[in-house]
Amino acid sequence: MTHRDNAGSVGSVKFVTFLVALSPVLLLLGARVQLQDNGYDGILIAINPQVPENQNLITNIKEMITEASFYLFNATKRRVFFRNIQILIPVTWNANNYSKVKQESYEKADVIVADWNGIQGDLCTSRHRGRVFVHEWAHLRWGVFDEYNNDKPFYINGQNQIKVTRCSSDITGIFVCEKGPCPQENCIISKLFKEGCVFIYNSTQNATASIMFMQSLSSVVEFCNASTHNQEAPNLQNQICSLRSAWDVMADSADFKGSLPWKGSELPPPPTFTVTQAGDKVVCLVLDVSSKMAEADRLLRLQQAAEFYLMQIVEIPSFVGIVSFDGKGEIRAQLHQINSDDDRKLLVSYLPTTVSAEAETSICSGLKKGFEVVEKLNGKTYGSVMILVTSGGDEHIGNCLLTVLSSGSTVHSIVLGSSAVGNLEELSHVTGGLKFYVPDNSNSNSMIDAFSRISSGTGDLFQQSIQLESMGENVSPYHQLKNTVTVDNSVGNDTIFLVMWQTSGPPEILLLDPTGRKYYMNNFIINEAFRTASLLIPGTAKPGHWIYTLNNTHHSPQALKVTVASRASSSTVPPATVEAFVERDSTYFPHPVIIYANVKRGFYPILNATVTAMVEPEIGDPVMLKLSDDGAGADVIKNDGIYSRYFFSFAVNGRYNLKVHVNHSPSESAVDHSVPGSHAMYVPGYIANGNIQMNAPRKSLRRSEEEQKWGFSRVSSGGSFSVVGVPTGPHPDVFPPCKIVDLKAVKMEEEVTLSWTAPGEDFDQGQAASYEIRMSNNLQSIQDDFNSAIFVNMSKLKPQQAGTREMFTFLPKLFLNGLEPDGETQESHRIYIAMRAMDKNSLKSAVSNVAQVSLFISPNSAPVLGRDSLIMKGVLIAISLIGIICLIIVTAHYTLNRKKRADKKENGTKLL
């Protein structure tokens, strides 16, 4: 199970101490990290370019990973350790005889070294960073979850006692209210926990578990197993992993199933480190000009996108060359270093203007010429980037696969049309490049979106071009395309508005800035050959809403497209970014793919954004899909800034292109309560030698007034994925509702209230037909045999639209006829509740997570009976009471009459 396993993918905000952030996306997508002979090889650690040069940092990284390796080895019972590590030094540091990179880059790193404020606390010193690294490695490599819960730090157990959400329960400490010790009952008011109450742990413990709870305690050296795991604790590990311990989940991973413990009694060797540094940024555009590029305006769209890349996206002082190819390759421009707009314009002049008459394409010939170009800089191709644009159709790509791999170059592929390109995409895969698909739709902006996604790879957000808008429509004669773009205060430098058209000359353009200033067609630079009009806003663009209007003044409809991009306005405030991706490159019908969008500001997750995915098939209209960060359906972790959704609207076989739009309203809180990095790194305080020592609270990121005023908008390409096995004609209903993963149960008085997020008719879309809830007093029973658990009638509750919060309240005593507590005292009764959803065709979801709640029962109370038994018993009691009353009356009447007769007889005797 991966870190987002029942969503299917790894995806989490990066973990950062002062030093380190593990990158979940790359642990998912890349195959760099290999486990061989119990050791992990190929781990790449990259230092953020904003980190000041400090040679001690490299030493500290080595010490941390070495500590983590031995800690991991012992914690996994001598199973795994870290063997080979590569540290990537940023180009901003001085050269110091570091090795030169091959295909390594910041964006491919498994671990990010970053610097920020807010990491505080004595238990967060460098001597614990190796332990935190292991905690996060377990998240991302084996799919286990935190065993603490900052939102619910306490719970009431089966004995009606206040307990701390922890694993194991043997970890000791005291309750603290407002920084002073207090009895636990003071932390609860009407069964709601008092704000400010925390549980402070003793710095000296005997408990050895668990690393997923509090690895900073010196005694903790193990993961929780079946004997030490606390199944009652309301944490993500129990919720998502079906109450299984971390060790049980890890034991099912490929790492553990495929390895035996390290032989012998010795420790493994310490990790070995290689320190490398990126050189000059070297890029070569390798462009297809075969006759197939004349179809569907492919060459025109390539020209527009390549011009935009050269004029806006590629950063100063990169070296760029241009190669074209059909059946053979041709060098169009040797390497030019970009230092000014004139350099950019010169490179644009070398872009191809016509297609060849030759239909044959030789991609290998084009790449070979590209390698020739980049070799002229320093005699090597290591670290270079090839941006390969082609219509495909080359069956001989495999001939140069080994050459490309050994070149040390990264190949990003952009494929136009629907030609078979399996081997072509393999070039990108083996070199760690991105792959994109551009459908033959005249109003599609996919080509520019692809170029916009290919950044320098240095990780410097303050230099990268950020896409704010990407829009295209077929506009009828004398109609217009009109929209609003938000330029927030974190961007604004080098802001460019690019307008593109298909035929018949340019549209009429009107652009209004936030102050009402108007820009017309004569303010734009026109390129008639490429059919583009561009406006570069001087200085820093004013923050606020920019409104553009494109009027089609021609007699025929035409495709009009707009792209807006900008750079950071400050070197200290990181701009909001979005990274879109899917969890797999290909799927077979009916298996869905999961779409993700990681929305963040620096390392801070951005919450409450409106995130919409647009999926373009090879044939047919695009599909729009809203992504969510609610911890339900495809989204496992709530409010982590990673928005997701299942996609299964497969119209045809072939490739699908993904683009994500993000908008954030100024009225919505984005990151007000957000803190970066691993929560495992911070503890509120601890007890040492009987003294309470509290740590300062973690710092959260607050939005500026300007940001609150305007919000922001972003666009990002998510590359492409392929689908096979899609049936022709109408599809049968094969998609059940998705699994409910956030079922919660709360007891108030005699009632239990359940809450969960509604699934859909098909996975997390639409509206399910009905719910089925069952409960048991035996955890193993409801997990292993849900159908045999007690049925709870909820037929009157109709499911709502997917994503809606559902609630259901019931009296559990009406359903617990004859059940006895299972392994608990007679004073408590713990029940376990699970549910599933059904669609209109009776397709059932998987059984939900198991919620649990304790019913407090008085020691002298009689067993709780079912509703029907209670009614029958009441009737019988009433009848019995009536009978007893009648019997008393008859007996009393008989006794009274007998007494009267006795009195008369006695009186008569006396008279005689």
PDB file of C-alpha atoms in Angstrom, residues 119-354:
ATOM      1  CA  ILE A 119      10.891  24.589  13.179  1.00  0.00           C
ATOM      2  CA  GLN A 120      11.331  24.912  16.909  1.00  0.00           C
ATOM      3  CA  GLY A 121      11.531  22.770  20.010  1.00  0.00           C
ATOM      4  CA  ASP A 122      14.291  21.021  21.920  1.00  0.00           C
ATOM      5  CA  LEU A 123      13.235  17.604  20.675  1.00  0.00           C
ATOM      6  CA  CYS A 124      13.695  18.880  17.109  1.00  0.00           C
ATOM      7  CA  THR A 125      17.453  19.247  17.241  1.00  0.00           C
ATOM      8  CA  SER A 126      19.756  17.762  14.630  1.00  0.00           C
ATOM      9  CA  ARG A 127      20.242  14.589  16.661  1.00  0.00           C
ATOM     10  CA  HIS A 128      16.661  13.610  15.846  1.00  0.00           C
ATOM     11  CA  ARG A 129      16.542  14.485  12.150  1.00  0.00           C
ATOM     12  CA  GLY A 130      17.680  11.038  11.091  1.00  0.00           C
ATOM     13  CA  ARG A 131      14.766   9.569  13.040  1.00  0.00           C
ATOM     14  CA  VAL A 132      12.278  11.955  11.429  1.00  0.00           C
ATOM     15  CA  PHE A 133      13.715  11.016   8.038  1.00  0.00           C
ATOM     16  CA  VAL A 134      12.889   7.355   8.760  1.00  0.00           C
ATOM     17  CA  HIS A 135       9.370   8.360   9.887  1.00  0.00           C
ATOM     18  CA  GLU A 136       8.754  10.095   6.557  1.00  0.00           C
ATOM     19  CA  TRP A 137      10.488   7.395   4.530  1.00  0.00           C
ATOM     20  CA  ALA A 138       8.002   4.903   5.963  1.00  0.00           C
ATOM     21  CA  HIS A 139       5.130   7.152   4.837  1.00  0.00           C
ATOM     22  CA  LEU A 140       6.296   7.444   1.293  1.00  0.00           C
ATOM     23  CA  ARG A 141       7.923   4.087   0.673  1.00  0.00           C
ATOM     24  CA  TRP A 142       5.549   1.712   2.473  1.00  0.00           C
ATOM     25  CA  GLY A 143       2.308   3.631   2.788  1.00  0.00           C
ATOM     26  CA  VAL A 144       1.916   3.805   6.540  1.00  0.00           C
ATOM     27  CA  PHE A 145       0.328   6.803   8.233  1.00  0.00           C
ATOM     28  CA  ASP A 146       0.735   8.966  11.311  1.00  0.00           C
ATOM     29  CA  GLU A 147      -0.327   7.441  14.612  1.00  0.00           C
ATOM     30  CA  TYR A 148      -0.879  10.840  16.236  1.00  0.00           C
ATOM     31  CA  ASN A 149      -3.772  13.159  15.406  1.00  0.00           C
ATOM     32  CA  ASN A 150      -3.344  16.879  15.948  1.00  0.00           C
ATOM     33  CA  ASP A 151      -7.038  17.473  15.264  1.00  0.00           C
ATOM     34  CA  LYS A 152      -8.157  14.831  17.778  1.00  0.00           C
ATOM     35  CA  PRO A 153      -5.376  14.414  20.344  1.00  0.00           C
ATOM     36  CA  PHE A 154      -7.701  12.717  22.878  1.00  0.00           C
ATOM     37  CA  TYR A 155     -10.513  10.193  22.737  1.00  0.00           C
ATOM     38  CA  ILE A 156     -12.794   8.279  25.135  1.00  0.00           C
ATOM     39  CA  ASN A 157     -11.985   4.579  25.321  1.00  0.00           C
ATOM     40  CA  GLY A 158     -14.155   1.549  26.026  1.00  0.00           C
ATOM     41  CA  GLN A 159     -13.962   2.140  29.770  1.00  0.00           C
ATOM     42  CA  ASN A 160     -15.250   5.717  29.382  1.00  0.00           C
ATOM     43  CA  GLN A 161     -11.757   7.055  30.117  1.00  0.00           C
ATOM     44  CA  ILE A 162      -9.950   9.931  28.440  1.00  0.00           C
ATOM     45  CA  LYS A 163      -7.005   8.559  26.468  1.00  0.00           C
ATOM     46  CA  VAL A 164      -4.344  10.146  24.317  1.00  0.00           C
ATOM     47  CA  THR A 165      -4.234   9.384  20.613  1.00  0.00           C
ATOM     48  CA  ARG A 166      -0.971   7.476  20.605  1.00  0.00           C
ATOM     49  CA  CYS A 167       0.740   4.251  19.693  1.00  0.00           C
ATOM     50  CA  SER A 168       1.728   2.511  21.756  1.00  0.00           C
ATOM     51  CA  SER A 169      -0.420   3.179  24.797  1.00  0.00           C
ATOM     52  CA  ASP A 170       2.609   2.486  27.005  1.00  0.00           C
ATOM     53  CA  ILE A 171       4.102   5.929  26.328  1.00  0.00           C
ATOM     54  CA  THR A 172       3.677   7.946  29.537  1.00  0.00           C
ATOM     55  CA  GLY A 173       3.129  11.606  30.375  1.00  0.00           C
ATOM     56  CA  ILE A 174       0.699  14.055  31.988  1.00  0.00           C
ATOM     57  CA  PHE A 175      -2.156  16.320  30.917  1.00  0.00           C
ATOM     58  CA  VAL A 176      -1.285  19.998  30.780  1.00  0.00           C
ATOM     59  CA  CYS A 177      -3.875  22.778  30.702  1.00  0.00           C
ATOM     60  CA  GLU A 178      -2.548  26.206  29.816  1.00  0.00           C
ATOM     61  CA  LYS A 179       1.041  25.140  30.539  1.00  0.00           C
ATOM     62  CA  GLY A 180       0.293  23.676  33.961  1.00  0.00           C
ATOM     63  CA  PRO A 181      -0.413  20.069  35.046  1.00  0.00           C
ATOM     64  CA  CYS A 182      -4.052  19.190  35.611  1.00  0.00           C
ATOM     65  CA  PRO A 183      -6.190  16.090  36.178  1.00  0.00           C
ATOM     66  CA  GLN A 184      -7.552  14.606  32.993  1.00  0.00           C
ATOM     67  CA  GLU A 185     -11.151  15.410  33.911  1.00  0.00           C
ATOM     68  CA  ASN A 186     -10.298  19.116  33.643  1.00  0.00           C
ATOM     69  CA  CYS A 187      -9.593  18.581  29.952  1.00  0.00           C
ATOM     70  CA  ILE A 188     -13.155  17.620  29.185  1.00  0.00           C
ATOM     71  CA  ILE A 189     -16.270  19.756  29.281  1.00  0.00           C
ATOM     72  CA  SER A 190     -19.556  18.074  28.300  1.00  0.00           C
ATOM     73  CA  LYS A 191     -17.468  15.447  26.526  1.00  0.00           C
ATOM     74  CA  LEU A 192     -15.863  18.128  24.361  1.00  0.00           C
ATOM     75  CA  PHE A 193     -12.167  18.575  24.966  1.00  0.00           C
ATOM     76  CA  LYS A 194     -11.086  21.930  26.319  1.00  0.00           C
ATOM     77  CA  GLU A 195      -9.009  24.055  23.991  1.00  0.00           C
ATOM     78  CA  GLY A 196      -5.425  24.389  25.146  1.00  0.00           C
ATOM     79  CA  CYS A 197      -5.198  20.970  26.775  1.00  0.00           C
ATOM     80  CA  VAL A 198      -2.227  18.921  25.647  1.00  0.00           C
ATOM     81  CA  PHE A 199      -0.541  15.738  26.759  1.00  0.00           C
ATOM     82  CA  ILE A 200       3.136  16.208  27.575  1.00  0.00           C
ATOM     83  CA  TYR A 201       5.376  13.173  27.386  1.00  0.00           C
ATOM     84  CA  ASN A 202       8.124  12.106  29.716  1.00  0.00           C
ATOM     85  CA  SER A 203      11.486  12.458  28.009  1.00  0.00           C
ATOM     86  CA  THR A 204      12.506   9.133  29.561  1.00  0.00           C
ATOM     87  CA  GLN A 205      10.349   6.203  28.521  1.00  0.00           C
ATOM     88  CA  ASN A 206      10.374   2.418  28.545  1.00  0.00           C
ATOM     89  CA  ALA A 207       8.139   2.024  25.484  1.00  0.00           C
ATOM     90  CA  THR A 208       9.986   0.996  22.301  1.00  0.00           C
ATOM     91  CA  ALA A 209       7.164   1.799  19.844  1.00  0.00           C
ATOM     92  CA  SER A 210       6.250   3.553  17.725  1.00  0.00           C
ATOM     93  CA  ILE A 211       8.265   5.400  15.081  1.00  0.00           C
ATOM     94  CA  MET A 212       5.057   6.555  13.378  1.00  0.00           C
ATOM     95  CA  PHE A 213       3.938   8.186  16.623  1.00  0.00           C
ATOM     96  CA  MET A 214       6.921   9.834  18.309  1.00  0.00           C
ATOM     97  CA  GLN A 215      10.294   8.761  17.013  1.00  0.00           C
ATOM     98  CA  SER A 216      11.978  11.625  18.901  1.00  0.00           C
ATOM     99  CA  LEU A 217      11.725   9.720  22.212  1.00  0.00           C
ATOM    100  CA  SER A 218      15.058   7.979  22.736  1.00  0.00           C
ATOM    101  CA  SER A 219      13.425   4.678  23.759  1.00  0.00           C
ATOM    102  CA  VAL A 220      11.369   4.447  20.551  1.00  0.00           C
ATOM    103  CA  VAL A 221      13.225   2.198  18.109  1.00  0.00           C
ATOM    104  CA  GLU A 222      10.431   0.119  16.558  1.00  0.00           C
ATOM    105  CA  PHE A 223       7.312   0.362  14.454  1.00  0.00           C
ATOM    106  CA  CYS A 224       4.076  -0.729  16.097  1.00  0.00           C
ATOM    107  CA  ASN A 225       3.234  -4.371  15.460  1.00  0.00           C
ATOM    108  CA  ALA A 226       0.116  -6.409  16.148  1.00  0.00           C
ATOM    109  CA  SER A 227       0.944  -6.743  19.854  1.00  0.00           C
ATOM    110  CA  THR A 228       1.767  -3.069  20.518  1.00  0.00           C
ATOM    111  CA  HIS A 229      -0.596  -1.323  18.091  1.00  0.00           C
ATOM    112  CA  ASN A 230      -3.421   0.745  19.602  1.00  0.00           C
ATOM    113  CA  GLN A 231      -6.496   0.025  17.466  1.00  0.00           C
ATOM    114  CA  GLU A 232      -8.671   2.418  19.479  1.00  0.00           C
ATOM    115  CA  ALA A 233      -6.683   5.538  18.593  1.00  0.00           C
ATOM    116  CA  PRO A 234      -8.522   7.807  16.096  1.00  0.00           C
ATOM    117  CA  ASN A 235      -5.579   8.296  13.739  1.00  0.00           C
ATOM    118  CA  LEU A 236      -4.969   7.962  10.004  1.00  0.00           C
ATOM    119  CA  GLN A 237      -3.131   4.676  10.379  1.00  0.00           C
ATOM    120  CA  ASN A 238      -6.259   3.038  11.810  1.00  0.00           C
ATOM    121  CA  GLN A 239      -8.641   4.898   9.523  1.00  0.00           C
ATOM    122  CA  ILE A 240      -6.946   4.203   6.226  1.00  0.00           C
ATOM    123  CA  CYS A 241      -5.152   0.925   6.918  1.00  0.00           C
ATOM    124  CA  SER A 242      -8.173  -0.890   8.409  1.00  0.00           C
ATOM    125  CA  LEU A 243      -6.825  -0.793  11.979  1.00  0.00           C
ATOM    126  CA  ARG A 244      -3.678  -2.682  10.961  1.00  0.00           C
ATOM    127  CA  SER A 245      -0.360  -1.901  12.585  1.00  0.00           C
ATOM    128  CA  ALA A 246       2.409  -0.160  10.689  1.00  0.00           C
ATOM    129  CA  TRP A 247       4.555  -3.277  10.721  1.00  0.00           C
ATOM    130  CA  ASP A 248       1.745  -5.425   9.283  1.00  0.00           C
ATOM    131  CA  VAL A 249       1.351  -2.963   6.382  1.00  0.00           C
ATOM    132  CA  MET A 250       5.098  -2.787   5.808  1.00  0.00           C
ATOM    133  CA  ALA A 251       5.406  -6.561   5.806  1.00  0.00           C
ATOM    134  CA  ASP A 252       3.089  -6.687   2.768  1.00  0.00           C
ATOM    135  CA  SER A 253       5.253  -4.302   0.727  1.00  0.00           C
ATOM    136  CA  ALA A 254       7.446  -5.511  -2.120  1.00  0.00           C
ATOM    137  CA  ASP A 255      10.523  -4.347  -0.203  1.00  0.00           C
ATOM    138  CA  PHE A 256       9.889  -6.771   2.641  1.00  0.00           C
ATOM    139  CA  LYS A 257       8.360  -9.626   0.718  1.00  0.00           C
ATOM    140  CA  GLY A 258      11.342  -9.659  -1.591  1.00  0.00           C
ATOM    141  CA  SER A 259      14.106  -9.501   1.005  1.00  0.00           C
ATOM    142  CA  LEU A 260      15.455 -11.522   3.902  1.00  0.00           C
ATOM    143  CA  PRO A 261      17.171 -10.061   6.971  1.00  0.00           C
ATOM    144  CA  TRP A 262      20.797  -8.975   6.550  1.00  0.00           C
ATOM    145  CA  LYS A 263      23.073 -11.943   6.995  1.00  0.00           C
ATOM    146  CA  GLY A 264      25.361 -12.187   9.989  1.00  0.00           C
ATOM    147  CA  SER A 265      25.402 -10.140  13.158  1.00  0.00           C
ATOM    148  CA  GLU A 266      27.344  -7.083  11.904  1.00  0.00           C
ATOM    149  CA  LEU A 267      25.857  -3.757  11.000  1.00  0.00           C
ATOM    150  CA  PRO A 268      25.700  -2.767   7.317  1.00  0.00           C
ATOM    151  CA  PRO A 269      28.290  -0.324   6.002  1.00  0.00           C
ATOM    152  CA  PRO A 270      27.487   3.398   6.325  1.00  0.00           C
ATOM    153  CA  PRO A 271      26.056   5.071   3.200  1.00  0.00           C
ATOM    154  CA  THR A 272      28.378   6.278   0.470  1.00  0.00           C
ATOM    155  CA  PHE A 273      27.828   9.788  -0.924  1.00  0.00           C
ATOM    156  CA  THR A 274      28.493  11.387  -4.311  1.00  0.00           C
ATOM    157  CA  VAL A 275      28.331  15.178  -4.515  1.00  0.00           C
ATOM    158  CA  THR A 276      27.414  16.631  -7.932  1.00  0.00           C
ATOM    159  CA  GLN A 277      26.623  20.086  -9.269  1.00  0.00           C
ATOM    160  CA  ALA A 278      24.542  21.192 -12.233  1.00  0.00           C
ATOM    161  CA  GLY A 279      26.351  23.182 -14.901  1.00  0.00           C
ATOM    162  CA  ASP A 280      25.033  25.664 -17.423  1.00  0.00           C
ATOM    163  CA  LYS A 281      21.481  25.097 -18.594  1.00  0.00           C
ATOM    164  CA  VAL A 282      21.714  23.650 -22.108  1.00  0.00           C
ATOM    165  CA  VAL A 283      18.558  23.038 -24.174  1.00  0.00           C
ATOM    166  CA  CYS A 284      18.077  21.884 -27.738  1.00  0.00           C
ATOM    167  CA  LEU A 285      14.734  22.015 -29.551  1.00  0.00           C
ATOM    168  CA  VAL A 286      14.430  18.932 -31.789  1.00  0.00           C
ATOM    169  CA  LEU A 287      11.520  19.686 -34.130  1.00  0.00           C
ATOM    170  CA  ASP A 288       9.728  17.472 -36.636  1.00  0.00           C
ATOM    171  CA  VAL A 289       9.255  19.086 -40.074  1.00  0.00           C
ATOM    172  CA  SER A 290       8.071  16.002 -41.995  1.00  0.00           C
ATOM    173  CA  SER A 291       5.003  16.290 -44.229  1.00  0.00           C
ATOM    174  CA  LYS A 292       2.776  15.055 -41.399  1.00  0.00           C
ATOM    175  CA  MET A 293       3.395  18.366 -39.645  1.00  0.00           C
ATOM    176  CA  ALA A 294       1.308  20.053 -42.352  1.00  0.00           C
ATOM    177  CA  GLU A 295      -1.813  18.330 -41.035  1.00  0.00           C
ATOM    178  CA  ALA A 296      -4.238  20.102 -38.675  1.00  0.00           C
ATOM    179  CA  ASP A 297      -2.059  23.235 -38.421  1.00  0.00           C
ATOM    180  CA  ARG A 298       0.558  21.264 -36.471  1.00  0.00           C
ATOM    181  CA  LEU A 299       3.498  23.339 -37.705  1.00  0.00           C
ATOM    182  CA  LEU A 300       1.673  26.592 -36.911  1.00  0.00           C
ATOM    183  CA  ARG A 301       0.909  25.503 -33.378  1.00  0.00           C
ATOM    184  CA  LEU A 302       4.514  24.340 -32.961  1.00  0.00           C
ATOM    185  CA  GLN A 303       5.776  27.744 -34.143  1.00  0.00           C
ATOM    186  CA  GLN A 304       3.490  29.578 -31.718  1.00  0.00           C
ATOM    187  CA  ALA A 305       4.522  27.423 -28.757  1.00  0.00           C
ATOM    188  CA  ALA A 306       8.233  27.422 -29.576  1.00  0.00           C
ATOM    189  CA  GLU A 307       8.191  31.222 -29.960  1.00  0.00           C
ATOM    190  CA  PHE A 308       6.508  31.544 -26.568  1.00  0.00           C
ATOM    191  CA  TYR A 309       9.076  29.201 -25.009  1.00  0.00           C
ATOM    192  CA  LEU A 310      12.016  31.112 -26.418  1.00  0.00           C
ATOM    193  CA  MET A 311      10.629  34.586 -25.649  1.00  0.00           C
ATOM    194  CA  GLN A 312       9.195  33.884 -22.191  1.00  0.00           C
ATOM    195  CA  ILE A 313       9.776  30.518 -20.571  1.00  0.00           C
ATOM    196  CA  VAL A 314      13.443  29.609 -20.907  1.00  0.00           C
ATOM    197  CA  GLU A 315      15.463  31.479 -18.295  1.00  0.00           C
ATOM    198  CA  ILE A 316      18.507  33.706 -18.544  1.00  0.00           C
ATOM    199  CA  PRO A 317      21.371  32.658 -19.018  1.00  0.00           C
ATOM    200  CA  SER A 318      20.449  29.339 -20.666  1.00  0.00           C
ATOM    201  CA  PHE A 319      22.110  28.045 -23.841  1.00  0.00           C
ATOM    202  CA  VAL A 320      19.608  27.060 -26.552  1.00  0.00           C
ATOM    203  CA  GLY A 321      20.064  25.389 -29.946  1.00  0.00           C
ATOM    204  CA  ILE A 322      17.553  24.296 -32.604  1.00  0.00           C
ATOM    205  CA  VAL A 323      17.478  21.153 -34.764  1.00  0.00           C
ATOM    206  CA  SER A 324      14.849  19.990 -37.269  1.00  0.00           C
ATOM    207  CA  PHE A 325      14.362  16.580 -38.833  1.00  0.00           C
ATOM    208  CA  ASP A 326      12.356  14.555 -41.317  1.00  0.00           C
ATOM    209  CA  GLY A 327      14.120  11.474 -42.654  1.00  0.00           C
ATOM    210  CA  LYS A 328      17.402  13.109 -41.611  1.00  0.00           C
ATOM    211  CA  GLY A 329      18.448  15.720 -39.065  1.00  0.00           C
ATOM    212  CA  GLU A 330      19.534  19.306 -39.711  1.00  0.00           C
ATOM    213  CA  ILE A 331      21.107  21.854 -37.365  1.00  0.00           C
ATOM    214  CA  ARG A 332      19.199  25.137 -37.674  1.00  0.00           C
ATOM    215  CA  ALA A 333      20.877  27.056 -34.823  1.00  0.00           C
ATOM    216  CA  GLN A 334      24.011  26.333 -32.823  1.00  0.00           C
ATOM    217  CA  LEU A 335      23.934  27.070 -29.109  1.00  0.00           C
ATOM    218  CA  HIS A 336      23.120  30.697 -28.243  1.00  0.00           C
ATOM    219  CA  GLN A 337      23.230  31.973 -24.686  1.00  0.00           C
ATOM    220  CA  ILE A 338      20.159  33.989 -23.715  1.00  0.00           C
ATOM    221  CA  ASN A 339      21.092  37.255 -22.028  1.00  0.00           C
ATOM    222  CA  SER A 340      18.617  39.666 -23.620  1.00  0.00           C
ATOM    223  CA  ASP A 341      15.447  39.936 -25.676  1.00  0.00           C
ATOM    224  CA  ASP A 342      17.594  40.282 -28.778  1.00  0.00           C
ATOM    225  CA  ASP A 343      19.069  36.840 -28.104  1.00  0.00           C
ATOM    226  CA  ARG A 344      15.566  35.463 -27.778  1.00  0.00           C
ATOM    227  CA  LYS A 345      14.402  37.077 -31.017  1.00  0.00           C
ATOM    228  CA  LEU A 346      17.440  35.736 -32.859  1.00  0.00           C
ATOM    229  CA  LEU A 347      16.605  32.194 -31.822  1.00  0.00           C
ATOM    230  CA  VAL A 348      12.969  32.659 -32.881  1.00  0.00           C
ATOM    231  CA  SER A 349      14.207  33.581 -36.348  1.00  0.00           C
ATOM    232  CA  TYR A 350      15.756  30.107 -36.689  1.00  0.00           C
ATOM    233  CA  LEU A 351      12.481  28.252 -36.088  1.00  0.00           C
ATOM    234  CA  PRO A 352      11.279  26.250 -39.127  1.00  0.00           C
ATOM    235  CA  THR A 353       8.815  28.091 -41.379  1.00  0.00           C
ATOM    236  CA  THR A 354       7.849  25.290 -43.787  1.00  0.00           C
TER     237      THR A 354
END
